[in-house]
Coordinates of C-alpha atoms in Angstrom, one line a residue:
Chain A
D1 CA 11.0 -14.1 -4.1
A2 CA 12.2 -10.8 -5.6
K3 CA 10.6 -7.5 -4.6
T4 CA 8.5 -5.4 -6.8
T5 CA 7.9 -1.6 -7.0
Q6 CA 4.6 -0.2 -8.1
P7 CA 3.2 3.3 -8.0
P8 CA 0.7 3.7 -5.1
S9 CA -2.1 5.0 -7.3
M10 CA -3.2 5.8 -10.8
D11 CA -6.2 7.2 -12.6
C12 CA -7.6 6.2 -15.9
A13 CA -10.5 7.5 -18.0
E14 CA -13.2 5.0 -18.7
G15 CA -12.8 3.5 -22.2
R16 CA -9.1 4.3 -22.3
A17 CA -6.2 1.8 -21.9
A18 CA -4.9 1.5 -18.4
N19 CA -1.1 0.8 -18.3
L20 CA 0.1 -0.3 -14.9
P21 CA 3.9 -0.4 -14.5
C22 CA 6.0 -2.7 -12.2
N23 CA 9.7 -2.7 -11.5
H24 CA 11.3 -6.0 -10.6
S25 CA 15.0 -5.2 -11.2
T26 CA 16.3 -8.1 -9.0
I27 CA 14.2 -10.8 -10.8
S28 CA 16.1 -14.0 -11.5
G29 CA 15.9 -16.1 -14.6
N30 CA 13.5 -18.7 -13.2
E31 CA 11.0 -16.3 -11.7
Y32 CA 7.6 -15.5 -13.3
V33 CA 5.7 -12.2 -13.1
Y34 CA 2.2 -12.6 -11.8
W35 CA -0.6 -10.0 -11.7
Y36 CA -3.6 -10.0 -9.4
R37 CA -6.2 -7.5 -8.5
Q38 CA -8.5 -7.0 -5.5
I39 CA -11.8 -5.3 -5.9
H40 CA -13.0 -3.7 -2.7
S41 CA -12.5 -6.4 0.0
Q42 CA -13.2 -9.3 -2.4
G43 CA -10.7 -12.1 -2.7
P44 CA -7.7 -11.3 -5.0
Q45 CA -8.4 -12.3 -8.6
Y46 CA -5.7 -13.8 -10.8
I47 CA -5.2 -11.8 -14.0
I48 CA -2.2 -13.1 -15.9
H49 CA 1.4 -14.3 -15.6
G50 CA 4.5 -14.6 -17.8
L51 CA 8.1 -15.4 -17.9
K52 CA 9.8 -13.7 -20.9
N53 CA 7.3 -13.4 -23.7
N54 CA 4.4 -11.0 -23.8
E55 CA 1.1 -12.6 -22.8
T56 CA -2.5 -11.8 -23.6
N57 CA -5.7 -13.3 -22.3
E58 CA -9.3 -12.2 -22.2
M59 CA -8.7 -9.8 -19.3
A60 CA -5.4 -8.1 -20.0
S61 CA -2.0 -8.1 -21.7
L62 CA 1.4 -8.4 -20.0
I63 CA 4.4 -6.7 -21.6
I64 CA 7.8 -7.8 -20.1
T65 CA 10.9 -5.9 -21.1
E66 CA 13.7 -7.8 -22.8
D67 CA 15.9 -7.5 -19.7
R68 CA 12.9 -8.6 -17.6
K69 CA 13.6 -5.9 -15.0
S70 CA 10.1 -4.3 -15.5
S71 CA 6.7 -5.1 -16.9
T72 CA 3.4 -3.4 -17.7
L73 CA -0.1 -4.7 -17.3
I74 CA -2.4 -3.3 -19.9
L75 CA -6.2 -3.2 -19.5
P76 CA -7.2 -2.3 -23.1
H77 CA -10.5 -0.6 -22.5
A78 CA -10.9 0.2 -18.8
T79 CA -14.4 0.2 -17.3
L80 CA -15.6 1.4 -13.9
R81 CA -15.6 -2.2 -12.7
D82 CA -11.8 -2.3 -13.2
T83 CA -11.3 0.0 -10.2
A84 CA -9.2 -2.1 -7.9
V85 CA -5.8 -2.6 -6.3
Y86 CA -3.5 -4.3 -8.7
Y87 CA -0.6 -6.4 -7.4
C88 CA 2.5 -7.3 -9.3
I89 CA 4.3 -10.4 -7.8
V90 CA 7.3 -12.4 -8.8
R91 CA 7.5 -16.1 -8.0
F92 CA 9.9 -18.9 -8.9
W93 CA 8.7 -21.1 -11.8
N94 CA 9.1 -24.3 -9.9
S95 CA 7.5 -23.0 -6.8
G96 CA 4.2 -24.3 -7.8
N97 CA 3.3 -24.9 -4.2
T98 CA 4.7 -21.8 -2.5
P99 CA 2.7 -18.8 -1.3
L100 CA 2.4 -15.5 -3.1
V101 CA 3.9 -12.5 -1.2
F102 CA 1.8 -9.4 -1.8
G103 CA 3.1 -5.9 -1.6
K104 CA 1.1 -2.7 -1.4
G105 CA 0.1 -2.7 -5.1
T106 CA -1.3 0.1 -7.3
R107 CA -4.8 1.5 -6.6
L108 CA -6.3 2.1 -10.0
S109 CA -9.3 4.4 -10.2
V110 CA -11.3 4.4 -13.4
I111 CA -13.1 7.7 -13.9
A112 CA -16.2 8.2 -15.9
Chain B
D1 CA -16.4 -17.5 -9.4
S2 CA -12.9 -18.9 -8.4
G3 CA -14.3 -22.2 -7.2
V4 CA -12.9 -21.7 -3.7
T5 CA -15.6 -21.6 -1.1
Q6 CA -15.2 -20.1 2.3
T7 CA -17.7 -20.2 5.2
P8 CA -19.0 -18.4 7.0
K9 CA -19.0 -15.0 5.2
H10 CA -19.3 -13.0 8.3
L11 CA -18.5 -13.8 12.0
I12 CA -19.0 -11.7 15.0
T13 CA -17.6 -12.8 18.3
A14 CA -16.3 -11.6 21.6
T15 CA -12.7 -11.3 22.9
G16 CA -11.4 -14.5 24.4
Q17 CA -13.5 -16.7 22.2
R18 CA -12.5 -19.3 19.7
V19 CA -13.7 -19.6 16.1
T20 CA -13.2 -21.9 13.1
L21 CA -13.1 -20.8 9.5
R22 CA -13.6 -23.3 6.8
C23 CA -12.3 -23.5 3.2
S24 CA -13.2 -25.8 0.4
P25 CA -10.6 -25.7 -2.4
R26 CA -11.2 -26.0 -6.1
S27 CA -11.7 -29.5 -7.2
G28 CA -8.3 -31.2 -7.7
D29 CA -6.2 -28.5 -6.0
L30 CA -3.9 -30.1 -3.4
S31 CA -2.5 -26.8 -1.9
V32 CA -4.5 -24.6 0.4
Y33 CA -3.2 -21.2 1.7
W34 CA -4.5 -18.9 4.4
Y35 CA -4.1 -15.1 4.3
Q36 CA -5.1 -12.3 6.7
Q37 CA -6.0 -8.8 5.7
S38 CA -6.5 -6.2 8.4
L39 CA -7.8 -2.7 7.7
D40 CA -4.4 -1.0 7.8
Q41 CA -2.4 -4.0 6.6
G42 CA -1.9 -5.7 3.3
L43 CA -2.5 -9.3 2.6
Q44 CA -0.4 -11.3 5.0
F45 CA 0.4 -15.0 4.4
L46 CA -0.4 -17.2 7.4
I47 CA 0.1 -20.8 6.5
Q48 CA 0.0 -23.3 3.7
Y49 CA -1.0 -27.0 3.5
Y50 CA -0.3 -29.4 0.7
N51 CA -2.2 -32.7 0.6
G52 CA -2.7 -32.7 4.3
E53 CA 0.7 -31.7 5.4
E54 CA 1.9 -28.3 6.5
R55 CA 4.2 -26.9 3.8
A56 CA 5.0 -23.3 4.7
K57 CA 4.4 -20.9 7.6
G58 CA 4.2 -17.2 7.5
N59 CA 3.2 -14.6 10.1
I60 CA 0.8 -16.9 12.0
L61 CA 0.3 -16.4 15.7
E62 CA 0.6 -19.2 18.1
R63 CA -3.1 -18.7 19.0
F64 CA -3.9 -19.7 15.5
S65 CA -3.8 -23.1 14.0
A66 CA -4.9 -24.8 10.8
Q67 CA -5.3 -28.3 9.3
Q68 CA -6.2 -29.9 6.0
F69 CA -8.4 -32.9 6.0
P70 CA -8.3 -36.0 3.7
D71 CA -11.0 -34.6 1.5
L72 CA -8.7 -31.5 1.1
H73 CA -10.9 -29.0 2.8
S74 CA -9.1 -26.9 5.4
E75 CA -10.0 -25.2 8.7
L76 CA -8.3 -22.2 10.3
N77 CA -8.8 -22.1 14.1
L78 CA -8.4 -18.8 15.9
S79 CA -8.4 -18.9 19.7
S80 CA -8.2 -16.4 22.6
L81 CA -9.4 -13.8 20.2
E82 CA -8.3 -10.2 20.6
L83 CA -9.7 -7.0 19.1
G84 CA -6.7 -6.9 16.7
D85 CA -7.7 -10.2 15.2
S86 CA -10.6 -8.4 13.4
A87 CA -9.8 -8.8 9.7
L88 CA -10.7 -10.5 6.5
Y89 CA -9.4 -14.0 6.3
F90 CA -8.9 -15.4 2.8
C91 CA -8.3 -18.9 1.6
A92 CA -6.7 -19.8 -1.7
S93 CA -6.0 -23.0 -3.5
S94 CA -3.8 -24.1 -6.4
E95 CA -2.7 -27.2 -8.3
G96 CA 0.8 -25.8 -8.8
G97 CA 0.0 -22.7 -10.9
P98 CA -1.8 -19.5 -10.0
L99 CA -3.5 -19.3 -6.7
H100 CA -7.2 -18.9 -6.7
F101 CA -8.8 -17.1 -3.8
G102 CA -12.2 -17.3 -2.1
N103 CA -14.2 -14.3 -1.1
G104 CA -13.1 -14.5 2.5
T105 CA -14.6 -14.5 6.0
R106 CA -14.9 -11.2 7.7
L107 CA -14.2 -11.6 11.4
T108 CA -15.2 -9.0 13.8
V109 CA -14.1 -9.3 17.4
T110 CA -16.0 -7.1 19.9

Protein backbone atom coordinates (compact mmCIF):
# COMPACT_ATOMS: atom_id res chain seq x y z
CA ASP A 1 0.00 0.00 0.00
CA ALA A 2 1.16 3.55 -0.74
CA LYS A 3 2.34 5.79 2.06
CA THR A 4 0.49 8.86 3.28
CA THR A 5 1.66 12.10 4.86
CA GLN A 6 -0.44 13.96 7.41
CA PRO A 7 0.31 16.92 9.70
CA PRO A 8 0.98 15.67 13.24
CA SER A 9 -1.55 17.98 14.87
CA MET A 10 -4.27 20.54 14.18
CA ASP A 11 -6.63 22.69 16.20
CA CYS A 12 -10.18 23.63 15.29
CA ALA A 13 -12.72 25.86 17.02
CA GLU A 14 -15.93 24.18 18.07
CA GLY A 15 -18.69 24.68 15.51
CA ARG A 16 -16.28 25.42 12.69
CA ALA A 17 -15.36 23.06 9.86
CA ALA A 18 -12.30 20.90 10.42
CA ASN A 19 -10.31 20.28 7.25
CA LEU A 20 -7.74 17.49 7.60
CA PRO A 21 -5.29 17.14 4.69
CA CYS A 22 -3.54 14.02 3.49
CA ASN A 23 -0.88 13.60 0.81
CA HIS A 24 -0.66 10.29 -1.04
CA SER A 25 1.44 11.24 -4.06
CA THR A 26 2.37 7.64 -4.93
CA ILE A 27 -1.19 6.33 -4.95
CA SER A 28 -1.98 3.99 -7.81
CA GLY A 29 -5.13 3.86 -9.88
CA ASN A 30 -6.67 0.94 -8.03
CA GLU A 31 -6.14 2.23 -4.50
CA TYR A 32 -8.87 3.69 -2.31
CA VAL A 33 -8.39 6.40 0.29
CA TYR A 34 -9.75 5.44 3.73
CA TRP A 35 -10.19 7.63 6.80
CA TYR A 36 -10.41 6.35 10.36
CA ARG A 37 -10.28 8.06 13.73
CA GLN A 38 -9.35 6.92 17.21
CA ILE A 39 -10.84 8.65 20.22
CA HIS A 40 -8.63 8.26 23.29
CA SER A 41 -7.72 4.54 23.40
CA GLN A 42 -11.03 3.39 21.91
CA GLY A 43 -10.99 1.17 18.85
CA PRO A 44 -10.40 2.95 15.54
CA GLN A 45 -13.65 4.08 13.97
CA TYR A 46 -14.28 3.95 10.23
CA ILE A 47 -15.30 7.33 8.81
CA ILE A 48 -15.39 7.25 5.03
CA HIS A 49 -13.56 6.04 1.94
CA GLY A 50 -13.38 6.93 -1.75
CA LEU A 51 -11.64 6.22 -5.03
CA LYS A 52 -11.97 9.23 -7.36
CA ASN A 53 -15.18 11.07 -6.65
CA ASN A 54 -15.95 13.16 -3.63
CA GLU A 55 -17.91 11.28 -1.00
CA THR A 56 -20.20 12.39 1.81
CA ASN A 57 -21.88 10.52 4.63
CA GLU A 58 -23.43 11.42 7.95
CA MET A 59 -20.05 11.86 9.58
CA ALA A 60 -17.89 13.68 7.05
CA SER A 61 -17.04 14.60 3.48
CA LEU A 62 -14.03 13.38 1.54
CA ILE A 63 -12.58 15.58 -1.19
CA ILE A 64 -10.05 13.89 -3.50
CA THR A 65 -8.04 16.02 -5.95
CA GLU A 66 -8.35 15.27 -9.64
CA ASP A 67 -4.84 13.81 -9.81
CA ARG A 68 -5.65 11.77 -6.66
CA LYS A 69 -2.36 12.76 -5.05
CA SER A 70 -4.04 14.34 -2.05
CA SER A 71 -7.33 14.43 -0.20
CA THR A 72 -9.09 16.37 2.54
CA LEU A 73 -11.43 15.05 5.18
CA ILE A 74 -14.00 17.64 6.21
CA LEU A 75 -15.94 17.54 9.47
CA PRO A 76 -18.53 20.25 8.74
CA HIS A 77 -19.32 21.38 12.30
CA ALA A 78 -16.67 20.10 14.68
CA THR A 79 -17.69 19.33 18.27
CA LEU A 80 -15.57 18.55 21.32
CA ARG A 81 -16.37 14.87 20.75
CA ASP A 82 -14.51 15.01 17.43
CA THR A 83 -11.20 15.42 19.29
CA ALA A 84 -9.25 12.35 18.16
CA VAL A 85 -6.37 11.06 16.06
CA TYR A 86 -7.38 10.88 12.40
CA TYR A 87 -5.73 8.39 10.07
CA CYS A 88 -5.59 8.55 6.28
CA ILE A 89 -4.82 5.17 4.69
CA VAL A 90 -4.63 3.98 1.09
CA ARG A 91 -5.57 0.44 0.22
CA PHE A 92 -5.97 -1.56 -3.01
CA TRP A 93 -9.59 -1.77 -4.20
CA ASN A 94 -9.50 -5.51 -4.55
CA SER A 95 -7.72 -6.04 -1.26
CA GLY A 96 -10.99 -6.65 0.49
CA ASN A 97 -9.29 -9.00 2.83
CA THR A 98 -5.96 -7.36 3.51
CA PRO A 99 -5.01 -5.42 6.64
CA LEU A 100 -4.94 -1.66 6.99
CA VAL A 101 -1.52 -0.15 7.66
CA PHE A 102 -1.78 2.78 10.06
CA GLY A 103 0.64 5.71 10.11
CA LYS A 104 0.91 8.31 12.86
CA GLY A 105 -2.17 10.26 11.83
CA THR A 106 -3.22 13.82 12.74
CA ARG A 107 -4.18 14.67 16.30
CA LEU A 108 -7.18 17.01 16.01
CA SER A 109 -8.03 19.10 19.04
CA VAL A 110 -11.42 20.79 18.98
CA ILE A 111 -11.37 23.84 21.23
CA ALA A 112 -14.41 25.40 22.91
CA ASP B 1 -21.22 0.14 18.36
CA SER B 2 -19.07 -1.58 15.71
CA GLY B 3 -20.55 -5.01 16.33
CA VAL B 4 -17.13 -6.46 17.17
CA THR B 5 -16.88 -7.78 20.73
CA GLN B 6 -13.64 -8.26 22.60
CA THR B 7 -13.20 -9.89 25.99
CA PRO B 8 -11.92 -9.28 28.54
CA LYS B 9 -11.74 -5.48 28.57
CA HIS B 10 -8.89 -5.46 31.05
CA LEU B 11 -6.32 -8.07 31.98
CA ILE B 12 -3.56 -7.84 34.56
CA THR B 13 -1.02 -10.62 34.78
CA ALA B 14 2.57 -11.32 35.73
CA THR B 15 5.65 -11.77 33.60
CA GLY B 16 6.09 -15.28 32.26
CA GLN B 17 2.37 -16.01 32.23
CA ARG B 18 0.09 -16.88 29.32
CA VAL B 19 -3.20 -15.19 28.42
CA THR B 20 -5.92 -15.59 25.81
CA LEU B 21 -7.80 -12.69 24.27
CA ARG B 22 -11.09 -13.35 22.54
CA CYS B 23 -12.79 -11.63 19.62
CA SER B 24 -16.29 -12.11 18.19
CA PRO B 25 -16.55 -10.53 14.74
CA ARG B 26 -19.58 -8.81 13.25
CA SER B 27 -22.19 -11.21 11.98
CA GLY B 28 -21.23 -12.44 8.51
CA ASP B 29 -17.66 -11.10 8.52
CA LEU B 30 -15.19 -13.79 7.52
CA SER B 31 -11.98 -11.85 8.14
CA VAL B 32 -10.55 -11.15 11.58
CA TYR B 33 -7.51 -8.95 12.18
CA TRP B 34 -5.45 -8.42 15.34
CA TYR B 35 -3.57 -5.21 16.14
CA GLN B 36 -1.34 -4.14 19.03
CA GLN B 37 -1.03 -0.56 20.28
CA SER B 38 1.64 0.20 22.87
CA LEU B 39 1.92 3.55 24.65
CA ASP B 40 4.70 4.86 22.46
CA GLN B 41 3.81 2.98 19.31
CA GLY B 42 1.11 3.29 16.71
CA LEU B 43 -1.31 0.58 15.69
CA GLN B 44 0.76 -2.41 14.64
CA PHE B 45 -0.82 -5.18 12.57
CA LEU B 46 -0.20 -8.62 14.03
CA ILE B 47 -2.11 -11.25 12.08
CA GLN B 48 -5.20 -11.87 9.95
CA TYR B 49 -7.48 -14.87 9.54
CA TYR B 50 -10.00 -15.43 6.80
CA ASN B 51 -12.66 -18.12 7.27
CA GLY B 52 -10.45 -20.12 9.59
CA GLU B 53 -7.21 -19.85 7.62
CA GLU B 54 -4.25 -17.58 8.31
CA ARG B 55 -4.20 -14.94 5.55
CA ALA B 56 -1.53 -12.41 6.48
CA LYS B 57 1.14 -11.96 9.11
CA GLY B 58 2.58 -8.73 10.41
CA ASN B 59 4.86 -7.94 13.32
CA ILE B 60 3.74 -10.87 15.45
CA LEU B 61 6.22 -12.35 17.91
CA GLU B 62 6.82 -16.10 17.99
CA ARG B 63 5.49 -16.10 21.57
CA PHE B 64 2.13 -14.99 20.19
CA SER B 65 -0.29 -17.13 18.22
CA ALA B 66 -3.85 -16.88 17.02
CA GLN B 67 -6.60 -18.98 15.55
CA GLN B 68 -10.06 -18.57 14.10
CA PHE B 69 -12.70 -21.15 14.94
CA PRO B 70 -15.52 -22.58 12.77
CA ASP B 71 -17.99 -20.13 14.32
CA LEU B 72 -15.56 -17.38 13.14
CA HIS B 73 -14.62 -16.10 16.57
CA SER B 74 -10.89 -15.68 17.08
CA GLU B 75 -8.45 -15.98 19.95
CA LEU B 76 -5.04 -14.39 20.37
CA ASN B 77 -2.72 -16.30 22.69
CA LEU B 78 0.19 -14.47 24.30
CA SER B 79 2.74 -16.55 26.20
CA SER B 80 5.91 -16.01 28.23
CA LEU B 81 4.69 -12.49 28.79
CA GLU B 82 7.15 -9.64 29.21
CA LEU B 83 6.67 -6.14 30.59
CA GLY B 84 6.90 -4.80 27.04
CA ASP B 85 3.83 -6.76 26.01
CA SER B 86 1.68 -4.36 28.01
CA ALA B 87 -0.54 -2.74 25.40
CA LEU B 88 -3.99 -2.39 23.94
CA TYR B 89 -4.91 -5.28 21.69
CA PHE B 90 -7.58 -4.62 19.08
CA CYS B 91 -9.52 -7.00 16.95
CA ALA B 92 -11.22 -5.96 13.72
CA SER B 93 -13.45 -7.75 11.25
CA SER B 94 -14.58 -7.15 7.69
CA GLU B 95 -16.60 -8.70 4.91
CA GLY B 96 -14.27 -7.28 2.28
CA GLY B 97 -14.84 -3.56 2.76
CA PRO B 98 -13.87 -1.30 5.66
CA LEU B 99 -12.50 -2.89 8.81
CA HIS B 100 -14.61 -2.49 11.94
CA PHE B 101 -12.77 -2.50 15.25
CA GLY B 102 -13.69 -3.62 18.72
CA ASN B 103 -12.86 -1.54 21.77
CA GLY B 104 -9.86 -3.61 22.67
CA THR B 105 -8.37 -5.51 25.56
CA ARG B 106 -5.98 -3.58 27.77
CA LEU B 107 -3.22 -5.95 28.91
CA THR B 108 -1.00 -4.97 31.80
CA VAL B 109 1.99 -7.18 32.58
CA THR B 110 3.52 -6.61 36.03
